[in-house]
């Protein structure tokens, strides 16, 4: 039963709210086809369908964005993450997702105090020399207050909203189930990989809920930049940090969106800032494999001496050594206009079991890169090239792994910031020296010996286990215990359709039996009467009529809203 699939009756109110919001924003057909309308009606909730008429003419991306905005923090966060998935959504969708913002009022300090006292182990006024009542900023998950330690250090205290974890967990549970229903009942949504997107989103959002995890990420990146004084990462004060609160140094500088203040008179060199910012993010990605996944202007500050500070490490990306090697080949291929190298890496990333025309995809990628042949390096837009590559993949219904989608979003954001500082900024010019340096380091004798040693150990381990694995396989084969797993797509949906057809056939047989039986009873003399007719015959015809109306309604509804329609 659908209600059982969705977990428990405690979620039915939220499901009703989600369905009502979707209907109000012109998405009622989606609610019907996912089966939510029938489920809610069975649970006693009546949906209002007449409010969607005015919004029916609005473009679908706008409808979805308005619905997400109304549904609250979890859905707004989901939209903000989807804004970085240009490999799945077209420009019109990305533009709408980028417009999503969390408009939430700050929680009054008196409502935060019980949780804050518990997390800090005392009164804020005793822990800090000064604690500002008014917040510096308020978001959907946490809000930030400025404070001062007793040694005079200016800090910010980030406090998670009380009760937000339960709200988000409930929404994540529903999102996971709704994604599964949507993929099953709406096959045209399958290329968007809704289940996978939901799982990735849940992991990301749960990490953001842990404010101590954000500080661990900050310290890891700070350690990677220990020898780079031009990059500043706020220091963490662990004595006042936990899962629901963290305390970091206050960064006093010019925010990344206040470019008009970066003047030579104030001691700033915009070209140098753009160069240092680009090299810092490139170092995080291609050298360290651990990067700030959301380096938008609000998370970057410019400090005296042309230093750059990064804040808010709630969203970070990770790249394995193997993935960094692939990325290095891709970026070098783009910068050096090597079509074959780009095609090979992308084919590995998007290896697809659904039988796509990979030869055609490879030809398109090679043609795309080849169009830049002979273009001066200073005229290449690396961010735009990456965006164009994701467009090609999207047209072939192929999705990038989530870590690479985050990386491409960071690249595109970074190049946009660089051009905001210096209109003539070109990421490719900054990237090429570092990419070549990293590639050369990869083929140094010591690095090659290290990789060779690891590969040899893995090969020896496999060889050592091979006799045991073969013996176990043969033993199971002799016992007839070898099994082959076969996955039949949409088998459950086909079963549901057969079940519905069987139910209707059974109802039709019952109706026919009632009509025949009632006709016979009508000709029998004697017995009770109703309206001058034999009572049992009359009631039989009424039952047959009601059953016939139900059957006609069911057939009409299924013809209007087929669940397997593409």
Tab-separated table of N, CA, C and O in Angstrom, residues 25-27 54-66 92-93 96:
chain	number	residue	atom	x	y	z
A	25	UNK	N	0.847	25.339	-7.781
A	25	UNK	CA	1.796	25.911	-8.743
A	25	UNK	C	1.718	25.222	-10.106
A	25	UNK	O	2.683	25.214	-10.871
A	26	UNK	N	0.559	24.655	-10.399
A	26	UNK	CA	0.314	24.141	-11.743
A	26	UNK	C	0.893	22.787	-12.040
A	26	UNK	O	1.031	22.414	-13.204
A	27	UNK	N	1.244	22.016	-10.997
A	27	UNK	CA	1.865	20.708	-11.203
A	27	UNK	C	0.930	19.580	-10.764
A	27	UNK	O	1.369	18.518	-10.321
A	54	UNK	N	-4.617	29.472	-12.903
A	54	UNK	CA	-3.873	30.695	-13.235
A	54	UNK	C	-2.405	30.421	-13.493
A	54	UNK	O	-1.731	31.201	-14.165
A	55	UNK	N	-1.876	29.315	-12.931
A	55	UNK	CA	-0.448	29.030	-13.069
A	55	UNK	C	-0.154	28.019	-14.174
A	55	UNK	O	0.994	27.709	-14.438
A	56	UNK	N	-1.205	27.504	-14.801
A	56	UNK	CA	-1.001	26.449	-15.789
A	56	UNK	C	-0.206	26.930	-16.993
A	56	UNK	O	0.417	26.140	-17.688
A	57	UNK	N	-0.220	28.246	-17.248
A	57	UNK	CA	0.465	28.780	-18.430
A	57	UNK	C	1.899	29.197	-18.132
A	57	UNK	O	2.606	29.644	-19.026
A	58	UNK	N	2.339	29.099	-16.870
A	58	UNK	CA	3.714	29.439	-16.515
A	58	UNK	C	4.637	28.305	-16.957
A	58	UNK	O	4.277	27.129	-16.913
A	59	UNK	N	5.841	28.655	-17.375
A	59	UNK	CA	6.805	27.649	-17.830
A	59	UNK	C	7.143	26.678	-16.689
A	59	UNK	O	7.272	27.101	-15.529
A	60	UNK	N	7.321	25.386	-16.992
A	60	UNK	CA	7.587	24.394	-15.948
A	60	UNK	C	8.757	24.748	-15.026
A	60	UNK	O	8.646	24.545	-13.805
A	61	UNK	N	9.914	25.251	-15.535
A	61	UNK	CA	10.997	25.587	-14.589
A	61	UNK	C	10.570	26.617	-13.549
A	61	UNK	O	10.974	26.524	-12.383
A	62	UNK	N	9.747	27.578	-13.959
A	62	UNK	CA	9.282	28.593	-13.011
A	62	UNK	C	8.319	27.966	-12.010
A	62	UNK	O	8.368	28.257	-10.802
A	63	UNK	N	7.429	27.098	-12.491
A	63	UNK	CA	6.494	26.413	-11.591
A	63	UNK	C	7.245	25.636	-10.514
A	63	UNK	O	6.906	25.710	-9.328
A	64	UNK	N	8.257	24.889	-10.929
A	64	UNK	CA	9.017	24.076	-9.975
A	64	UNK	C	9.769	24.970	-8.996
A	64	UNK	O	9.793	24.697	-7.781
A	65	UNK	N	10.368	26.037	-9.485
A	65	UNK	CA	11.110	26.940	-8.592
A	65	UNK	C	10.189	27.582	-7.546
A	65	UNK	O	10.522	27.650	-6.358
A	66	UNK	N	9.001	28.037	-7.964
A	66	UNK	CA	8.054	28.632	-7.018
A	66	UNK	C	7.591	27.608	-5.984
A	66	UNK	O	7.456	27.931	-4.800
A	92	UNK	N	17.526	26.850	-19.001
A	92	UNK	CA	16.341	27.488	-18.429
A	92	UNK	C	16.055	26.967	-17.024
A	92	UNK	O	15.618	27.711	-16.134
A	93	UNK	N	16.338	25.666	-16.782
A	93	UNK	CA	16.171	25.115	-15.440
A	93	UNK	C	17.246	25.625	-14.492
A	93	UNK	O	16.960	26.001	-13.348
A	96	UNK	N	16.583	29.103	-13.215
A	96	UNK	CA	15.559	29.176	-12.172
A	96	UNK	C	16.074	28.639	-10.841
A	96	UNK	O	15.807	29.221	-9.786
